[in-house]
Amino acid sequence: MVKAIRVHEHGGPEVLKWEDVEVGEPKEGEIRVKNKAVGLNFIDVYFRKGVYKSTLPFTPGNEAVGVVTAVGPGLTGRKVGDVVAYAGHPLGSYTEEQILPASAAVAVPPSIDPIVAASIMLKGMTAQVLVRRCFKVEPGHTVLVHAAAGGVGSLLCQWASALGATVIGTVSSEAKAAQAAEDGCHHVIIYTQEDFVASVDKITSGQGVNVVYDSIGKDTFQGSLACLKPRGYMVYFGESSGTPDPLPLSALAAKSLFLTRPALMQYNATRDELVECASEVFANVASGVLRVRVNHTYPLSHAAKAHADLEARKTSGSVVLLPDAA
């Protein structure tokens, strides 16, 4: 038996329960992993609330780094003692140990600390998809990043800046504004003090931006569309403030806008795509292009407190849960 966080009903952070679970042995094509660090992501909140569906009861979590403790029969390419990471699928990383498909795990370079790797896998691969594949950021582009001091937002600002773009970021406080500036934002808008649409219009001299990366949703969606230049890209990848109202397709016609709702799973659908994506993330961490901010750690058994702080916007950068027995 090992300890894990279990969800028996949807609701607030209080539904996250610390319980004993059976793990079992890996079958063909599987590995057993003892987790050293577990990444906390806003998607975990969506699953806990039931916005994203999973059969009850379940163990939440989409990201972890750990050590292989057993391999399934006939499996090659993985051995006991390997340090591996996974992100996205399957659900269930809020646990001391878990069974994973070997195809979902990638090797963690020895130069990267497990806590850093756990904080960067899902967010880093999401950022890679957003700036390298969903909309390919290039020198001369102007980009708008909402929640610029958040886990993904921080990486987007750094990466887009390194690619030669002018980066505009929105944040909620002076402290987060300072962090966003450090992370490559050329212009920082404190949206609690100013209208971000008017500010973007002024910064761009009325031209608008090439792309908006919006993970906030309801509170920013219409404003984000207004910030785009003709033929601009609205990349909508989260909804921390709730789901926006339905949008008629005709609303895109005035400026011939593009609207996309990417999901990491579709962009890393093959093993080759997954390995290439993760490798680029790790390489950018190793080279210093991406500076990972693990600003908060919590014991895994205190996941409810971590969720409450995340939802209350008390966190910035990445949050990592540490298994109590790690």
Short mmCIF file of C-alpha atoms in Angstrom, two decimals:
data_model
loop_
_atom_site.label_atom_id
_atom_site.label_comp_id
_atom_site.label_asym_id
_atom_site.label_seq_id
_atom_site.Cartn_x
_atom_site.Cartn_y
_atom_site.Cartn_z
CA MET A 1 0.00 0.00 0.00
CA VAL A 2 1.09 3.57 -0.71
CA LYS A 3 -0.44 6.95 0.00
CA ALA A 4 -2.28 8.98 -2.64
CA ILE A 5 -4.72 11.86 -2.97
CA ARG A 6 -8.18 10.59 -3.91
CA VAL A 7 -11.29 12.43 -5.12
CA HIS A 8 -14.64 10.76 -4.31
CA GLU A 9 -16.85 13.73 -5.21
CA HIS A 10 -16.38 16.91 -7.21
CA GLY A 11 -16.01 20.16 -5.33
CA GLY A 12 -13.59 22.49 -3.58
CA PRO A 13 -10.09 21.69 -2.31
CA GLU A 14 -11.59 19.89 0.67
CA VAL A 15 -12.57 16.91 -1.53
CA LEU A 16 -8.87 16.00 -1.91
CA LYS A 17 -8.38 13.11 0.54
CA TRP A 18 -5.07 11.47 1.62
CA GLU A 19 -5.66 7.71 1.52
CA ASP A 20 -4.04 4.29 1.19
CA VAL A 21 -4.12 2.79 -2.32
CA GLU A 22 -2.92 -0.40 -3.99
CA VAL A 23 -0.48 0.06 -6.86
CA GLY A 24 0.16 -3.47 -8.15
CA GLU A 25 2.87 -4.64 -10.53
CA PRO A 26 3.54 -3.37 -14.06
CA LYS A 27 2.14 -5.40 -16.93
CA GLU A 28 3.54 -5.67 -20.44
CA GLY A 29 4.52 -2.24 -21.73
CA GLU A 30 4.30 -0.65 -18.28
CA ILE A 31 6.65 0.63 -15.60
CA ARG A 32 6.22 1.27 -11.88
CA VAL A 33 7.54 4.65 -10.73
CA LYS A 34 8.21 6.00 -7.24
CA ASN A 35 7.47 9.69 -7.56
CA LYS A 36 10.02 12.24 -6.34
CA ALA A 37 8.09 15.36 -7.35
CA VAL A 38 4.59 16.05 -8.69
CA GLY A 39 3.66 19.11 -10.73
CA LEU A 40 0.56 21.13 -9.82
CA ASN A 41 -1.37 22.56 -12.76
CA PHE A 42 -4.67 24.41 -13.15
CA ILE A 43 -6.03 21.48 -15.13
CA ASP A 44 -5.97 19.57 -11.83
CA VAL A 45 -8.53 22.05 -10.51
CA TYR A 46 -10.74 21.45 -13.56
CA PHE A 47 -10.73 17.69 -12.89
CA ARG A 48 -11.38 18.20 -9.18
CA LYS A 49 -14.39 20.42 -9.92
CA GLY A 50 -15.73 18.13 -12.63
CA VAL A 51 -15.24 20.65 -15.45
CA TYR A 52 -13.15 17.94 -17.10
CA LYS A 53 -14.66 14.50 -16.67
CA SER A 54 -13.13 11.49 -14.96
CA THR A 55 -14.83 8.49 -13.39
CA LEU A 56 -15.14 8.80 -9.61
CA PRO A 57 -13.23 8.04 -7.47
CA PHE A 58 -9.91 9.03 -9.04
CA THR A 59 -6.40 10.16 -8.25
CA PRO A 60 -5.77 13.59 -9.81
CA GLY A 61 -2.58 14.89 -11.37
CA ASN A 62 -1.07 14.96 -14.84
CA GLU A 63 2.66 15.40 -14.22
CA ALA A 64 5.40 13.77 -12.18
CA VAL A 65 9.06 12.81 -12.06
CA GLY A 66 10.23 9.66 -10.35
CA VAL A 67 12.50 6.64 -10.28
CA VAL A 68 11.59 3.40 -12.05
CA THR A 69 11.19 0.65 -9.44
CA ALA A 70 9.91 -2.15 -11.69
CA VAL A 71 9.41 -2.87 -15.39
CA GLY A 72 6.81 -5.02 -17.07
CA PRO A 73 7.66 -8.35 -18.72
CA GLY A 74 9.65 -8.10 -21.93
CA LEU A 75 10.03 -4.32 -21.75
CA THR A 76 13.19 -2.88 -23.26
CA GLY A 77 14.49 0.69 -23.20
CA ARG A 78 13.71 1.24 -19.51
CA LYS A 79 15.39 -0.21 -16.42
CA VAL A 80 15.06 -0.01 -12.65
CA GLY A 81 16.76 3.16 -11.40
CA ASP A 82 15.98 5.31 -14.45
CA VAL A 83 14.74 8.81 -13.65
CA VAL A 84 11.73 9.53 -15.85
CA ALA A 85 9.08 12.19 -16.29
CA TYR A 86 5.61 12.24 -17.79
CA ALA A 87 2.93 14.84 -18.40
CA GLY A 88 -0.59 14.88 -19.77
CA HIS A 89 -1.73 11.27 -19.68
CA PRO A 90 -2.63 9.14 -17.78
CA LEU A 91 -4.36 10.87 -14.89
CA GLY A 92 -3.09 9.93 -11.45
CA SER A 93 0.22 11.56 -10.45
CA TYR A 94 -0.84 12.66 -6.93
CA THR A 95 0.55 9.46 -5.44
CA GLU A 96 3.73 8.11 -3.90
CA GLU A 97 3.95 5.40 -6.58
CA GLN A 98 2.12 4.69 -9.81
CA ILE A 99 1.97 2.47 -12.87
CA LEU A 100 2.67 4.22 -16.18
CA PRO A 101 2.74 3.19 -19.83
CA ALA A 102 6.44 3.15 -20.70
CA SER A 103 5.56 5.03 -23.90
CA ALA A 104 4.33 8.01 -21.84
CA ALA A 105 7.59 8.47 -19.93
CA VAL A 106 10.72 10.29 -21.10
CA ALA A 107 14.18 10.21 -19.58
CA VAL A 108 15.17 13.20 -17.47
CA PRO A 109 18.70 14.47 -18.21
CA PRO A 110 21.02 14.12 -15.17
CA SER A 111 21.68 17.87 -15.26
CA ILE A 112 18.04 18.68 -14.44
CA ASP A 113 16.82 18.38 -10.85
CA PRO A 114 13.67 16.25 -10.44
CA ILE A 115 11.79 19.16 -8.82
CA VAL A 116 12.64 21.39 -11.78
CA ALA A 117 11.67 18.64 -14.22
CA ALA A 118 8.33 18.10 -12.46
CA SER A 119 7.60 21.81 -12.68
CA ILE A 120 8.51 22.09 -16.36
CA MET A 121 7.13 18.99 -18.10
CA LEU A 122 3.49 19.91 -18.60
CA LYS A 123 3.95 23.68 -18.56
CA GLY A 124 7.11 23.55 -20.69
CA MET A 125 5.63 21.24 -23.29
CA THR A 126 2.48 23.38 -23.35
CA ALA A 127 4.65 26.44 -23.98
CA GLN A 128 6.54 24.60 -26.73
CA VAL A 129 3.27 23.71 -28.46
CA LEU A 130 1.99 27.29 -28.15
CA VAL A 131 5.02 29.23 -29.42
CA ARG A 132 6.60 26.68 -31.76
CA ARG A 133 3.72 24.77 -33.34
CA CYS A 134 0.28 26.26 -32.64
CA PHE A 135 1.40 29.73 -33.70
CA LYS A 136 5.05 29.90 -34.67
CA VAL A 137 6.49 32.98 -32.98
CA GLU A 138 9.16 34.74 -35.03
CA PRO A 139 11.28 37.91 -34.78
CA GLY A 140 9.14 41.00 -35.34
CA HIS A 141 5.93 39.50 -33.93
CA THR A 142 4.11 41.18 -31.05
CA VAL A 143 2.47 38.76 -28.61
CA LEU A 144 0.09 39.22 -25.69
CA VAL A 145 0.39 36.78 -22.78
CA HIS A 146 -2.27 36.76 -20.08
CA ALA A 147 -1.31 35.57 -16.58
CA ALA A 148 2.28 36.38 -17.50
CA ALA A 149 3.59 35.51 -14.04
CA GLY A 150 1.88 32.11 -13.93
CA GLY A 151 3.52 28.76 -14.54
CA VAL A 152 2.90 28.62 -18.30
CA GLY A 153 2.80 32.39 -18.72
CA SER A 154 6.29 32.83 -17.30
CA LEU A 155 7.69 30.29 -19.77
CA LEU A 156 5.76 31.80 -22.70
CA CYS A 157 7.24 35.23 -21.98
CA GLN A 158 10.78 33.88 -21.76
CA TRP A 159 10.49 31.72 -24.86
CA ALA A 160 8.73 34.32 -27.04
CA SER A 161 11.27 36.95 -26.03
CA ALA A 162 14.15 34.61 -26.88
CA LEU A 163 12.56 34.02 -30.29
CA GLY A 164 12.73 37.76 -31.00
CA ALA A 165 9.13 38.81 -30.33
CA THR A 166 7.93 41.90 -28.50
CA VAL A 167 6.11 40.54 -25.45
CA ILE A 168 3.20 42.24 -23.68
CA GLY A 169 2.10 40.55 -20.46
CA THR A 170 -0.87 41.04 -18.15
CA VAL A 171 -0.64 40.41 -14.39
CA SER A 172 -2.70 41.18 -11.29
CA SER A 173 -0.17 42.86 -8.99
CA GLU A 174 3.01 44.95 -8.77
CA ALA A 175 4.97 41.96 -7.48
CA LYS A 176 3.90 39.83 -10.42
CA ALA A 177 4.68 42.71 -12.78
CA ALA A 178 8.28 42.71 -11.59
CA GLN A 179 8.57 38.98 -12.21
CA ALA A 180 7.03 39.27 -15.69
CA ALA A 181 9.56 41.97 -16.59
CA GLU A 182 12.38 39.71 -15.43
CA ASP A 183 10.95 36.95 -17.61
CA GLY A 184 11.19 38.95 -20.81
CA CYS A 185 8.03 41.06 -20.93
CA HIS A 186 8.83 44.30 -22.73
CA HIS A 187 5.52 45.81 -21.58
CA VAL A 188 3.62 44.74 -18.44
CA ILE A 189 -0.03 45.62 -17.85
CA ILE A 190 -1.52 45.35 -14.35
CA TYR A 191 -5.05 44.53 -15.44
CA THR A 192 -6.50 45.28 -11.99
CA GLN A 193 -5.40 48.90 -12.41
CA GLU A 194 -5.86 49.55 -16.13
CA ASP A 195 -7.90 48.39 -19.13
CA PHE A 196 -5.65 45.92 -20.93
CA VAL A 197 -7.37 46.48 -24.30
CA ALA A 198 -6.71 50.22 -24.18
CA SER A 199 -3.14 49.61 -22.99
CA VAL A 200 -2.40 47.16 -25.81
CA ASP A 201 -3.86 49.61 -28.32
CA LYS A 202 -1.55 52.34 -27.00
CA ILE A 203 1.55 50.10 -26.87
CA THR A 204 1.03 48.90 -30.45
CA SER A 205 0.01 52.33 -31.77
CA GLY A 206 -3.37 50.90 -32.74
CA GLN A 207 -1.90 48.03 -34.76
CA GLY A 208 -2.80 45.20 -32.38
CA VAL A 209 -0.88 41.99 -31.71
CA ASN A 210 -0.13 38.98 -33.90
CA VAL A 211 -1.22 36.46 -31.29
CA VAL A 212 -2.90 36.34 -27.87
CA TYR A 213 -2.17 33.46 -25.49
CA ASP A 214 -5.23 33.38 -23.22
CA SER A 215 -5.57 30.93 -20.34
CA ILE A 216 -8.00 33.06 -18.33
CA GLY A 217 -11.15 32.67 -20.41
CA LYS A 218 -14.38 34.42 -19.54
CA ASP A 219 -12.90 37.61 -18.06
CA THR A 220 -10.48 38.27 -20.94
CA PHE A 221 -11.86 36.48 -24.00
CA GLN A 222 -13.66 39.36 -25.74
CA GLY A 223 -10.88 41.79 -24.87
CA SER A 224 -8.30 39.40 -26.27
CA LEU A 225 -10.11 39.30 -29.61
CA ALA A 226 -10.19 43.09 -29.63
CA CYS A 227 -6.40 43.22 -29.18
CA LEU A 228 -5.65 41.22 -32.33
CA LYS A 229 -4.54 42.75 -35.59
CA PRO A 230 -6.19 41.56 -38.82
CA ARG A 231 -5.46 37.85 -39.45
CA GLY A 232 -4.30 37.56 -35.85
CA TYR A 233 -4.37 34.32 -33.83
CA MET A 234 -6.42 33.84 -30.69
CA VAL A 235 -4.83 30.89 -28.88
CA TYR A 236 -7.24 29.97 -26.09
CA PHE A 237 -5.74 27.32 -23.84
CA GLY A 238 -7.43 27.64 -20.44
CA GLU A 239 -10.31 29.13 -18.53
CA SER A 240 -9.25 29.97 -14.99
CA SER A 241 -12.04 32.58 -14.75
CA GLY A 242 -14.69 30.35 -16.30
CA THR A 243 -15.93 29.44 -19.76
CA PRO A 244 -16.55 32.36 -22.14
CA ASP A 245 -19.97 32.97 -23.62
CA PRO A 246 -20.54 31.31 -27.00
CA LEU A 247 -18.96 33.16 -29.91
CA PRO A 248 -20.68 33.37 -33.30
CA LEU A 249 -18.25 32.61 -36.11
CA SER A 250 -19.25 35.88 -37.74
CA ALA A 251 -17.44 37.68 -34.90
CA LEU A 252 -14.14 36.52 -36.41
CA ALA A 253 -14.95 37.88 -39.85
CA ALA A 254 -14.35 41.59 -39.21
CA LYS A 255 -10.60 41.01 -38.93
CA SER A 256 -10.36 37.53 -40.49
CA LEU A 257 -9.19 36.15 -37.15
CA PHE A 258 -8.04 32.64 -36.33
CA LEU A 259 -9.29 30.95 -33.14
CA THR A 260 -7.85 27.71 -31.81
CA ARG A 261 -8.25 25.67 -28.61
CA PRO A 262 -5.13 23.45 -28.53
CA ALA A 263 -4.67 20.45 -26.26
CA LEU A 264 -1.25 19.00 -25.54
CA MET A 265 -2.40 15.43 -26.14
CA GLN A 266 -3.22 16.10 -29.80
CA TYR A 267 0.13 17.80 -30.41
CA ASN A 268 2.09 14.99 -28.75
CA ALA A 269 0.00 12.21 -30.22
CA THR A 270 2.98 10.07 -31.24
CA ARG A 271 6.04 8.93 -29.30
CA ASP A 272 8.30 10.87 -31.66
CA GLU A 273 6.33 14.10 -31.09
CA LEU A 274 6.46 13.60 -27.32
CA VAL A 275 10.21 12.97 -27.24
CA GLU A 276 10.97 15.87 -29.58
CA CYS A 277 8.80 18.26 -27.55
CA ALA A 278 10.26 17.23 -24.18
CA SER A 279 13.80 17.29 -25.54
CA GLU A 280 13.40 20.87 -26.77
CA VAL A 281 12.06 21.91 -23.36
CA PHE A 282 14.92 20.26 -21.48
CA ALA A 283 17.48 21.74 -23.90
CA ASN A 284 16.11 25.25 -23.33
CA VAL A 285 16.27 24.75 -19.57
CA ALA A 286 19.86 23.50 -19.81
CA SER A 287 20.91 26.45 -22.03
CA GLY A 288 19.27 29.05 -19.80
CA VAL A 289 16.64 30.16 -22.31
CA LEU A 290 14.01 28.98 -19.82
CA ARG A 291 14.52 29.89 -16.16
CA VAL A 292 12.21 27.74 -14.09
CA ARG A 293 10.61 29.41 -11.09
CA VAL A 294 9.62 26.82 -8.51
CA ASN A 295 8.26 29.44 -6.14
CA HIS A 296 6.20 27.09 -3.97
CA THR A 297 6.46 23.51 -2.72
CA TYR A 298 3.95 21.65 -0.56
CA PRO A 299 3.87 18.13 0.87
CA LEU A 300 1.71 15.97 -1.40
CA SER A 301 -0.54 15.26 1.60
CA HIS A 302 -1.28 19.02 1.71
CA ALA A 303 -2.55 19.15 -1.88
CA ALA A 304 -5.81 20.77 -0.70
CA LYS A 305 -3.87 23.77 0.64
CA ALA A 306 -1.90 24.02 -2.61
CA HIS A 307 -5.14 23.99 -4.66
CA ALA A 308 -6.70 26.67 -2.45
CA ASP A 309 -3.65 28.93 -2.82
CA LEU A 310 -3.53 28.40 -6.59
CA GLU A 311 -7.18 29.32 -7.03
CA ALA A 312 -6.81 32.35 -4.76
CA ARG A 313 -3.95 33.61 -7.00
CA LYS A 314 -1.55 33.41 -4.04
CA THR A 315 1.03 31.57 -6.13
CA SER A 316 3.31 32.58 -8.97
CA GLY A 317 5.57 30.55 -11.21
CA SER A 318 5.45 26.79 -10.70
CA VAL A 319 4.10 24.82 -7.77
CA VAL A 320 5.45 21.37 -6.93
CA LEU A 321 4.02 18.74 -4.56
CA LEU A 322 6.59 16.57 -2.79
CA PRO A 323 5.57 13.02 -1.81
CA ASP A 324 5.94 12.73 1.94
CA ALA A 325 8.15 9.64 1.61
CA ALA A 326 10.31 11.05 -1.21
#
